[in-house]
Amino acid sequence: MKVKDLMTPRLEMKTVNSRATVKHVISLMSEHNIGSVVVLDDETKPIGIITQRDIINSVVQNVEKSLEIPVAEIMSKSLVTIYPDATVNEAAELMNKNRIHHLIVVNEQTGELAGILSSYDILIAHICMDDIKNLLNVLPACYQFG
């Protein structure tokens, strides 16, 4: 299975520019029930990601000012990226190696944002595949294909 099969595509993602405030990002995360927001430079190329953990760390350090600061000040700038045609196993290994839960998916030719893949996406896909395999094992032989 490929990353492009599981990722959330760019058009379905919530993104911000580096001048957006932490307060705005918190609102986006809450409204759309998401755990991270990608930060774009000129609306096409990812320059950072802001996660719930980044926000919590910022608030703990300075409660009064943290909501109004631009996300550029607290976002993770060392992005770990992957291409849409990479395998899901490669993505899982990359997440594990870097101890992260989100991979930014970029176009191999342009470096533009193509989507995002989370460890949750991989987990759900794995559970679904196991459920299908189990179902096929219990189907009577007359219903099995192949």
PDB file of C-alpha atoms in Angstrom:
ATOM      1  CA  MET A   1       0.000   0.000   0.000  1.00  0.00           C
ATOM      2  CA  LYS A   2       1.260   3.489  -0.863  1.00  0.00           C
ATOM      3  CA  VAL A   3       1.285   6.676   1.210  1.00  0.00           C
ATOM      4  CA  LYS A   4      -1.012   8.335  -1.355  1.00  0.00           C
ATOM      5  CA  ASP A   5      -3.656   5.689  -0.590  1.00  0.00           C
ATOM      6  CA  LEU A   6      -3.923   6.709   3.077  1.00  0.00           C
ATOM      7  CA  MET A   7      -2.835  10.341   3.292  1.00  0.00           C
ATOM      8  CA  THR A   8      -5.161  13.257   3.760  1.00  0.00           C
ATOM      9  CA  PRO A   9      -4.811  15.176   0.484  1.00  0.00           C
ATOM     10  CA  ARG A  10      -3.780  18.849   0.410  1.00  0.00           C
ATOM     11  CA  LEU A  11      -7.270  20.065  -0.505  1.00  0.00           C
ATOM     12  CA  GLU A  12      -8.748  18.458   2.627  1.00  0.00           C
ATOM     13  CA  MET A  13      -6.070  19.763   4.988  1.00  0.00           C
ATOM     14  CA  LYS A  14      -6.070  22.823   7.196  1.00  0.00           C
ATOM     15  CA  THR A  15      -2.957  24.936   6.715  1.00  0.00           C
ATOM     16  CA  VAL A  16      -1.762  28.341   7.866  1.00  0.00           C
ATOM     17  CA  ASN A  17       0.998  30.770   7.017  1.00  0.00           C
ATOM     18  CA  SER A  18       3.763  31.533   9.505  1.00  0.00           C
ATOM     19  CA  ARG A  19       2.072  34.764  10.644  1.00  0.00           C
ATOM     20  CA  ALA A  20      -1.043  32.987  11.959  1.00  0.00           C
ATOM     21  CA  THR A  21      -1.425  33.150  15.721  1.00  0.00           C
ATOM     22  CA  VAL A  22      -1.364  30.197  18.053  1.00  0.00           C
ATOM     23  CA  LYS A  23      -4.927  31.129  19.042  1.00  0.00           C
ATOM     24  CA  HIS A  24      -6.042  30.754  15.404  1.00  0.00           C
ATOM     25  CA  VAL A  25      -4.376  27.343  15.127  1.00  0.00           C
ATOM     26  CA  ILE A  26      -6.008  26.159  18.353  1.00  0.00           C
ATOM     27  CA  SER A  27      -9.382  27.186  16.914  1.00  0.00           C
ATOM     28  CA  LEU A  28      -8.692  25.267  13.684  1.00  0.00           C
ATOM     29  CA  MET A  29      -7.621  22.166  15.584  1.00  0.00           C
ATOM     30  CA  SER A  30     -10.661  22.291  17.832  1.00  0.00           C
ATOM     31  CA  GLU A  31     -13.166  23.021  15.072  1.00  0.00           C
ATOM     32  CA  HIS A  32     -11.875  20.276  12.758  1.00  0.00           C
ATOM     33  CA  ASN A  33     -10.788  17.769  15.422  1.00  0.00           C
ATOM     34  CA  ILE A  34      -7.192  17.587  14.169  1.00  0.00           C
ATOM     35  CA  GLY A  35      -3.883  17.286  15.997  1.00  0.00           C
ATOM     36  CA  SER A  36      -1.589  19.222  13.699  1.00  0.00           C
ATOM     37  CA  VAL A  37      -1.554  22.018  11.148  1.00  0.00           C
ATOM     38  CA  VAL A  38       1.037  22.430   8.403  1.00  0.00           C
ATOM     39  CA  VAL A  39       2.614  25.861   8.012  1.00  0.00           C
ATOM     40  CA  LEU A  40       3.178  26.976   4.412  1.00  0.00           C
ATOM     41  CA  ASP A  41       5.509  29.616   3.016  1.00  0.00           C
ATOM     42  CA  ASP A  42       3.694  30.944  -0.030  1.00  0.00           C
ATOM     43  CA  GLU A  43       0.651  28.692   0.098  1.00  0.00           C
ATOM     44  CA  THR A  44       2.391  25.742  -1.559  1.00  0.00           C
ATOM     45  CA  LYS A  45       5.577  24.625   0.220  1.00  0.00           C
ATOM     46  CA  PRO A  46       5.640  23.384   3.810  1.00  0.00           C
ATOM     47  CA  ILE A  47       8.034  25.183   6.146  1.00  0.00           C
ATOM     48  CA  GLY A  48       6.826  23.789   9.453  1.00  0.00           C
ATOM     49  CA  ILE A  49       4.219  21.905  11.386  1.00  0.00           C
ATOM     50  CA  ILE A  50       2.519  22.887  14.605  1.00  0.00           C
ATOM     51  CA  THR A  51       1.202  20.102  16.801  1.00  0.00           C
ATOM     52  CA  GLN A  52      -0.774  19.934  20.003  1.00  0.00           C
ATOM     53  CA  ARG A  53       2.505  19.211  21.802  1.00  0.00           C
ATOM     54  CA  ASP A  54       4.086  22.407  20.401  1.00  0.00           C
ATOM     55  CA  ILE A  55       1.130  24.413  21.674  1.00  0.00           C
ATOM     56  CA  ILE A  56       1.166  22.829  25.121  1.00  0.00           C
ATOM     57  CA  ASN A  57       4.902  23.472  25.485  1.00  0.00           C
ATOM     58  CA  SER A  58       4.408  27.106  24.462  1.00  0.00           C
ATOM     59  CA  VAL A  59       1.530  27.701  26.864  1.00  0.00           C
ATOM     60  CA  VAL A  60       3.438  26.134  29.753  1.00  0.00           C
ATOM     61  CA  GLN A  61       6.369  28.495  29.116  1.00  0.00           C
ATOM     62  CA  ASN A  62       4.355  31.694  28.834  1.00  0.00           C
ATOM     63  CA  VAL A  63       0.606  31.497  29.374  1.00  0.00           C
ATOM     64  CA  GLU A  64      -0.166  35.213  28.915  1.00  0.00           C
ATOM     65  CA  LYS A  65       1.584  35.748  25.588  1.00  0.00           C
ATOM     66  CA  SER A  66       1.456  32.328  23.957  1.00  0.00           C
ATOM     67  CA  LEU A  67      -1.949  32.674  22.272  1.00  0.00           C
ATOM     68  CA  GLU A  68      -1.030  35.808  20.333  1.00  0.00           C
ATOM     69  CA  ILE A  69       2.446  34.854  19.120  1.00  0.00           C
ATOM     70  CA  PRO A  70       2.889  33.784  15.488  1.00  0.00           C
ATOM     71  CA  VAL A  71       3.144  30.048  14.916  1.00  0.00           C
ATOM     72  CA  ALA A  72       6.552  30.594  13.298  1.00  0.00           C
ATOM     73  CA  GLU A  73       7.946  31.054  16.805  1.00  0.00           C
ATOM     74  CA  ILE A  74       6.868  27.636  18.110  1.00  0.00           C
ATOM     75  CA  MET A  75       6.372  25.389  15.060  1.00  0.00           C
ATOM     76  CA  SER A  76       8.620  22.426  14.396  1.00  0.00           C
ATOM     77  CA  LYS A  77      10.882  23.519  11.554  1.00  0.00           C
ATOM     78  CA  SER A  78      12.783  20.288  11.013  1.00  0.00           C
ATOM     79  CA  LEU A  79      10.244  18.638   8.760  1.00  0.00           C
ATOM     80  CA  VAL A  80      10.317  14.950   8.037  1.00  0.00           C
ATOM     81  CA  THR A  81       8.787  14.430   4.607  1.00  0.00           C
ATOM     82  CA  ILE A  82       7.856  11.548   2.370  1.00  0.00           C
ATOM     83  CA  TYR A  83       6.667  11.157  -1.216  1.00  0.00           C
ATOM     84  CA  PRO A  84       3.188   9.935  -2.182  1.00  0.00           C
ATOM     85  CA  ASP A  85       4.562   6.833  -3.927  1.00  0.00           C
ATOM     86  CA  ALA A  86       6.513   5.622  -0.888  1.00  0.00           C
ATOM     87  CA  THR A  87       5.146   2.556   0.848  1.00  0.00           C
ATOM     88  CA  VAL A  88       3.189   2.745   4.072  1.00  0.00           C
ATOM     89  CA  ASN A  89       5.863   0.523   5.661  1.00  0.00           C
ATOM     90  CA  GLU A  90       8.512   3.105   4.745  1.00  0.00           C
ATOM     91  CA  ALA A  91       6.325   5.808   6.284  1.00  0.00           C
ATOM     92  CA  ALA A  92       5.875   3.830   9.503  1.00  0.00           C
ATOM     93  CA  GLU A  93       9.632   3.231   9.753  1.00  0.00           C
ATOM     94  CA  LEU A  94      10.306   6.945   9.232  1.00  0.00           C
ATOM     95  CA  MET A  95       7.809   7.898  11.941  1.00  0.00           C
ATOM     96  CA  ASN A  96       9.302   5.378  14.343  1.00  0.00           C
ATOM     97  CA  LYS A  97      12.896   6.428  13.618  1.00  0.00           C
ATOM     98  CA  ASN A  98      12.093  10.119  14.147  1.00  0.00           C
ATOM     99  CA  ARG A  99       9.602   9.568  16.991  1.00  0.00           C
ATOM    100  CA  ILE A 100       6.872  11.560  15.262  1.00  0.00           C
ATOM    101  CA  HIS A 101       3.185  11.005  14.561  1.00  0.00           C
ATOM    102  CA  HIS A 102       2.768  13.034  11.353  1.00  0.00           C
ATOM    103  CA  LEU A 103       4.602  12.932   8.035  1.00  0.00           C
ATOM    104  CA  ILE A 104       4.363  15.769   5.563  1.00  0.00           C
ATOM    105  CA  VAL A 105       3.771  14.357   2.078  1.00  0.00           C
ATOM    106  CA  VAL A 106       5.390  16.428  -0.663  1.00  0.00           C
ATOM    107  CA  ASN A 107       5.418  16.289  -4.444  1.00  0.00           C
ATOM    108  CA  GLU A 108       8.686  14.692  -5.508  1.00  0.00           C
ATOM    109  CA  GLN A 109       9.298  17.156  -8.367  1.00  0.00           C
ATOM    110  CA  THR A 110       8.179  20.464  -6.847  1.00  0.00           C
ATOM    111  CA  GLY A 111       8.453  20.003  -3.091  1.00  0.00           C
ATOM    112  CA  GLU A 112       4.909  21.366  -2.777  1.00  0.00           C
ATOM    113  CA  LEU A 113       2.568  20.041  -0.130  1.00  0.00           C
ATOM    114  CA  ALA A 114       0.646  16.987  -1.341  1.00  0.00           C
ATOM    115  CA  GLY A 115      -0.886  15.855   1.937  1.00  0.00           C
ATOM    116  CA  ILE A 116      -0.257  14.553   5.427  1.00  0.00           C
ATOM    117  CA  LEU A 117      -0.098  11.052   6.863  1.00  0.00           C
ATOM    118  CA  SER A 118      -0.569  10.299  10.546  1.00  0.00           C
ATOM    119  CA  SER A 119       0.280   7.256  12.595  1.00  0.00           C
ATOM    120  CA  TYR A 120      -3.468   7.014  13.257  1.00  0.00           C
ATOM    121  CA  ASP A 121      -4.118   6.699   9.495  1.00  0.00           C
ATOM    122  CA  ILE A 122      -1.703   3.774   9.352  1.00  0.00           C
ATOM    123  CA  LEU A 123      -3.192   2.128  12.440  1.00  0.00           C
ATOM    124  CA  ILE A 124      -6.754   2.323  11.119  1.00  0.00           C
ATOM    125  CA  ALA A 125      -5.711   0.926   7.732  1.00  0.00           C
ATOM    126  CA  HIS A 126      -3.911  -1.948   9.441  1.00  0.00           C
ATOM    127  CA  ILE A 127      -6.941  -2.760  11.612  1.00  0.00           C
ATOM    128  CA  CYS A 128      -9.234  -2.672   8.570  1.00  0.00           C
ATOM    129  CA  MET A 129      -6.940  -5.006   6.625  1.00  0.00           C
ATOM    130  CA  ASP A 130      -6.884  -7.441   9.561  1.00  0.00           C
ATOM    131  CA  ASP A 131     -10.690  -7.329   9.769  1.00  0.00           C
ATOM    132  CA  ILE A 132     -10.968  -8.132   6.054  1.00  0.00           C
ATOM    133  CA  LYS A 133      -8.500 -11.026   6.369  1.00  0.00           C
ATOM    134  CA  ASN A 134     -10.442 -12.413   9.348  1.00  0.00           C
ATOM    135  CA  LEU A 135     -13.726 -12.090   7.470  1.00  0.00           C
ATOM    136  CA  LEU A 136     -12.317 -13.945   4.484  1.00  0.00           C
ATOM    137  CA  ASN A 137     -11.161 -16.744   6.782  1.00  0.00           C
ATOM    138  CA  VAL A 138     -14.654 -17.321   8.140  1.00  0.00           C
ATOM    139  CA  LEU A 139     -16.592 -17.060   4.866  1.00  0.00           C
ATOM    140  CA  PRO A 140     -17.865 -20.370   3.551  1.00  0.00           C
ATOM    141  CA  ALA A 141     -15.800 -21.639   0.637  1.00  0.00           C
ATOM    142  CA  CYS A 142     -18.669 -21.003  -1.827  1.00  0.00           C
ATOM    143  CA  TYR A 143     -18.412 -17.241  -1.149  1.00  0.00           C
ATOM    144  CA  GLN A 144     -14.663 -16.989  -1.492  1.00  0.00           C
ATOM    145  CA  PHE A 145     -13.204 -15.651  -4.695  1.00  0.00           C
ATOM    146  CA  GLY A 146     -10.158 -16.784  -6.562  1.00  0.00           C
TER     147      GLY A 146
END
